[in-house]
Coordinates of C-alpha atoms and ligand atoms in Angstrom, one line a residue:
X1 CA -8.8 35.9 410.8
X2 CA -10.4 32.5 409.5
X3 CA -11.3 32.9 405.8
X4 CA -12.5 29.8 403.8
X5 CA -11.4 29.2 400.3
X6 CA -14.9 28.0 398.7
X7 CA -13.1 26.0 395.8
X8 CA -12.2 22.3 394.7
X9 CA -9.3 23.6 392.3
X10 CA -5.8 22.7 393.7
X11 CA -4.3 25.8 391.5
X12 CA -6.8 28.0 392.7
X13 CA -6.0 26.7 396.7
X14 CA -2.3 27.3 396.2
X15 CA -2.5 30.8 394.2
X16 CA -4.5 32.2 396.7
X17 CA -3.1 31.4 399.9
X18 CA 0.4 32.3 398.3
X19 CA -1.6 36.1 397.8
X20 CA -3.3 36.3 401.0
X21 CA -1.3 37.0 404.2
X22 CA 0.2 34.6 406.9
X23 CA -2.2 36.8 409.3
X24 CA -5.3 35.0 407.7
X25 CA -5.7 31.4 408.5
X26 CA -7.1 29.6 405.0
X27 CA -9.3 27.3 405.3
X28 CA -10.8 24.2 402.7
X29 CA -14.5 23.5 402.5
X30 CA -13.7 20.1 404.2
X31 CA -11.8 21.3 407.0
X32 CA -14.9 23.4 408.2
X33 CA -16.9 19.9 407.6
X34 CA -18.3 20.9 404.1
X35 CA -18.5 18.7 401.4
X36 CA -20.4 18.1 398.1
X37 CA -19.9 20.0 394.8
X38 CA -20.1 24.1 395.4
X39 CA -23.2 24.9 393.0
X40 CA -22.3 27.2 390.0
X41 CA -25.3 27.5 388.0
X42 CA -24.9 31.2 387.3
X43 CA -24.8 33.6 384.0
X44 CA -22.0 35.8 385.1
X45 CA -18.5 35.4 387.0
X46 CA -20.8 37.6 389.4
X47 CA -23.5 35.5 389.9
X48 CA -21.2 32.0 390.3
X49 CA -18.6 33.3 392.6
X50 CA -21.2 34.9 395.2
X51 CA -23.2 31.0 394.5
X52 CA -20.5 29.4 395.9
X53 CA -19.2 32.0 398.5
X54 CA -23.0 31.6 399.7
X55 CA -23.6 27.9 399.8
X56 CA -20.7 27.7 401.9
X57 CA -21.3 30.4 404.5
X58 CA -24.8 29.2 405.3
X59 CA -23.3 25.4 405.9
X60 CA -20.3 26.8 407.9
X61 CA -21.2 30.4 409.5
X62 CA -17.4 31.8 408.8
X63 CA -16.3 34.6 405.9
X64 CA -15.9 32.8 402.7
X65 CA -14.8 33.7 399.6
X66 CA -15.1 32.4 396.2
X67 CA -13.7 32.8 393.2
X68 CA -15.1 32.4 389.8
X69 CA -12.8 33.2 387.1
X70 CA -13.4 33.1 383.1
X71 CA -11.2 33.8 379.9
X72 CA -12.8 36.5 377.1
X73 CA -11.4 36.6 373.7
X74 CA -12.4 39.3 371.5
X75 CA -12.1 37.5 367.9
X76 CA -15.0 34.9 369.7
X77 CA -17.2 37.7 371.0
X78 CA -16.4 37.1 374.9
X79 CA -16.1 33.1 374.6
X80 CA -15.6 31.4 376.3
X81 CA -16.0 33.5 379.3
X82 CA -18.3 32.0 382.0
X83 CA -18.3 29.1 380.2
X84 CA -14.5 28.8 380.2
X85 CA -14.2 25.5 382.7
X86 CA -16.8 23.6 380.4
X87 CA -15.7 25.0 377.2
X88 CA -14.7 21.5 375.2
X89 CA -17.3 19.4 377.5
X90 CA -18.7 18.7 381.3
X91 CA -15.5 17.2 382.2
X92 CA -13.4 20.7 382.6
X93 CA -10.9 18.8 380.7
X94 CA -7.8 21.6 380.8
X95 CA -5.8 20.3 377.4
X96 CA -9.5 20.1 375.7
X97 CA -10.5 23.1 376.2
X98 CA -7.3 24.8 375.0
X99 CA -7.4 22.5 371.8
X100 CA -11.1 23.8 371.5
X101 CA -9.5 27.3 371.4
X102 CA -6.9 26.9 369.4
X103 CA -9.0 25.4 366.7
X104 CA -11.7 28.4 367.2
X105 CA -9.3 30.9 366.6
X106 CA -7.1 29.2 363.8
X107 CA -6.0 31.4 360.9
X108 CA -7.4 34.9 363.2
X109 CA -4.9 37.8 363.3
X110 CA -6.8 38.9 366.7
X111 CA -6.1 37.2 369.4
X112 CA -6.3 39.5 372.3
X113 CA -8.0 38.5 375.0
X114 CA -8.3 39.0 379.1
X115 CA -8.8 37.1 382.0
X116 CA -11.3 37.8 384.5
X117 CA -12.1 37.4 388.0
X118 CA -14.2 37.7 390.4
X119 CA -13.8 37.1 394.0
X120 CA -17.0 37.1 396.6
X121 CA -16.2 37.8 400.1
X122 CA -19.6 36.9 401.8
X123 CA -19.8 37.0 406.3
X124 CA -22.4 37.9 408.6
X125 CA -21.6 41.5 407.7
X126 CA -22.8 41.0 404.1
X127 CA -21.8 39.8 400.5
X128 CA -18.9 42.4 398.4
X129 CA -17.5 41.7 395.0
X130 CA -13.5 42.5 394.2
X131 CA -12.8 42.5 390.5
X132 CA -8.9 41.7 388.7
X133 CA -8.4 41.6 385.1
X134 CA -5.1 41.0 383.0
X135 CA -5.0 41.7 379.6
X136 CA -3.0 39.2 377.0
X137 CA -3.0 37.8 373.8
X138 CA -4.0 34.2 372.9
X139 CA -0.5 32.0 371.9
X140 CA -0.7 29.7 369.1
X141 CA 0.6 26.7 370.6
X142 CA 0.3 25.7 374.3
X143 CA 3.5 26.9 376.2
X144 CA 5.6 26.0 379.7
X145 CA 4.2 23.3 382.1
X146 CA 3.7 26.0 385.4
X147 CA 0.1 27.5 386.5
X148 CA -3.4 25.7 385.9
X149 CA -6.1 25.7 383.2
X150 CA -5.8 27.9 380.2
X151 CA -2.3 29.4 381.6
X152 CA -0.3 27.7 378.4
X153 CA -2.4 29.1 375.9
X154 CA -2.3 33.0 377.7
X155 CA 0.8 35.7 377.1
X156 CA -0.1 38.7 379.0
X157 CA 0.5 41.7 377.9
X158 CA 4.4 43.1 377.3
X159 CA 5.3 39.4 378.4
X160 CA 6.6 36.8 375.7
X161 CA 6.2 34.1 378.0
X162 CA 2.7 32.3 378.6
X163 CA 1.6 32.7 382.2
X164 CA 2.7 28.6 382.2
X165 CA 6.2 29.8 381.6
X166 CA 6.4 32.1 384.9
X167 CA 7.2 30.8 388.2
X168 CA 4.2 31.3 390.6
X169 CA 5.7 34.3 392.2
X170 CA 5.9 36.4 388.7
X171 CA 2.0 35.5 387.7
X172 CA 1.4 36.4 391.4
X173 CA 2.9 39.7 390.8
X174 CA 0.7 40.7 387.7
X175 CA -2.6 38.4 387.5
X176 CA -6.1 38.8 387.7
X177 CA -6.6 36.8 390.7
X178 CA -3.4 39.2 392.0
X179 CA -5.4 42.2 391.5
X180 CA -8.7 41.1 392.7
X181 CA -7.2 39.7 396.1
X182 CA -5.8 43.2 396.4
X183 CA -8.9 44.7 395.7
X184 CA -10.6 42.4 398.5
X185 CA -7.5 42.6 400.9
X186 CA -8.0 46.6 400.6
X187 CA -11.5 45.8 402.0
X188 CA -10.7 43.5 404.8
X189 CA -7.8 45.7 406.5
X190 CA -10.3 48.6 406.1
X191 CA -13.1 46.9 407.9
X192 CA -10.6 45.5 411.0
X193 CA -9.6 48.7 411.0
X194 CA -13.1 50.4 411.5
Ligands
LIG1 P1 -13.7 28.6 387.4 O1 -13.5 29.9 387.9 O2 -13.2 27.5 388.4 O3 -15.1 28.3 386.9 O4 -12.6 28.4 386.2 C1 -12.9 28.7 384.9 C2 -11.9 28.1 383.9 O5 -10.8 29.0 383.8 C3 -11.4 26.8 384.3 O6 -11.2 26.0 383.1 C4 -10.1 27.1 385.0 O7 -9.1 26.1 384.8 C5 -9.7 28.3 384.2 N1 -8.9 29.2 385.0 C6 -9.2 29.8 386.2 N2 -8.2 30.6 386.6 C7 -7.2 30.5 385.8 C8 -5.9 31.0 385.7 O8 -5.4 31.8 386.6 N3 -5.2 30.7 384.6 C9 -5.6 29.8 383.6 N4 -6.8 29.3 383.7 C10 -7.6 29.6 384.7

């Protein structure tokens, strides 16, 4: 089965192809002759990833999934959440935005916190939603130089290491995008089967 990965993020790309099966063929944007920025003008995680998943299926006519993912800590109140690629500024500057963070929760004893996401599977047969969480705890200085984004900055939970200490394969096994490709894999073997 063709499925196309509606994203621009090389961490994204390479996270989940290594979680979806050999027996789906992935697929850029480009290589299905789509180009331009994927809106995401959304409130919600919700709202962006079906965007995306949308734009894209009407330009290409194939399943297409999107993910939109965002990081909630509880001492902020949520933040930065949807917001968490343009947290320090328009740019989606990774190093800013943990800086931001680490300033925002300087001298706080709570730092819990979870990443969410969302992936949109939208086809001719309709649009579904798949949900992943992890829960963690913010770190107090940026750790390990693996994963993407806020991944230096994140311990989950019963894990010393920030997710930028793992090797791929061990965030693989426990992440949110882990759980919500599970989640939409679930779906997809269920509806080849019917
Ligand atoms: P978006 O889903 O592309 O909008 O990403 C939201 C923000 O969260 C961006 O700053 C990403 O770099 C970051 N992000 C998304 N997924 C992960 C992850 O698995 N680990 C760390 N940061 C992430």
């Amino acid at each position: 089965m063709e499925l196309v990965l509606c994203t621009r993020n090389p961490g994204k790309v390479a996270e989940l192809a290594a979680l979806l099966p050999a027996s789906y063929r992935v697929l850029g944007p480009e290589e299905v002759g789509v180009s331009g920025e994927l809106p995401e003008t959304g409130d919600t995680l919700e709202a962006n990833a079906v965007q995306k998943a949308r734009w894209v299926h009407h330009r290409c006519g194939l399943p297409c999934i999107a993910d939109d993912t965002g990081l909630e800590v509880d001492a902020l109140d949520g933040a930065p959440g949807v917001h968490s690629a343009r947290y320090a500024g328009a740019d989606r500057d990774a190093q800013a935005n943990m800086h931001k963070l680490l300033q925002a929760l300087e001298g706080r004893t709570d730092r819990s916190a979870r990443f969410r996401t969302v992936i949109a599977l939208v086809a001719d047969g309709g649009e579904r939603l798949f949900h992943g969480a992890v829960e963690g705890c913010i770190l107090t200085a940026p750790r390990g130089t693996g994963g993407f984004g806020y991944d230096p900055v994140f311990a989950p939970a019963g894990e010393a290491r920030s997710f930028a200490e793992m090797t791929a394969a061990e965030k693989n096994r426990i992440s949110h995008r882990a759980r919500a490709t599970a989640a939409l894999l679930e779906h997809l073997r269920g509806a080849t089967a019917g």
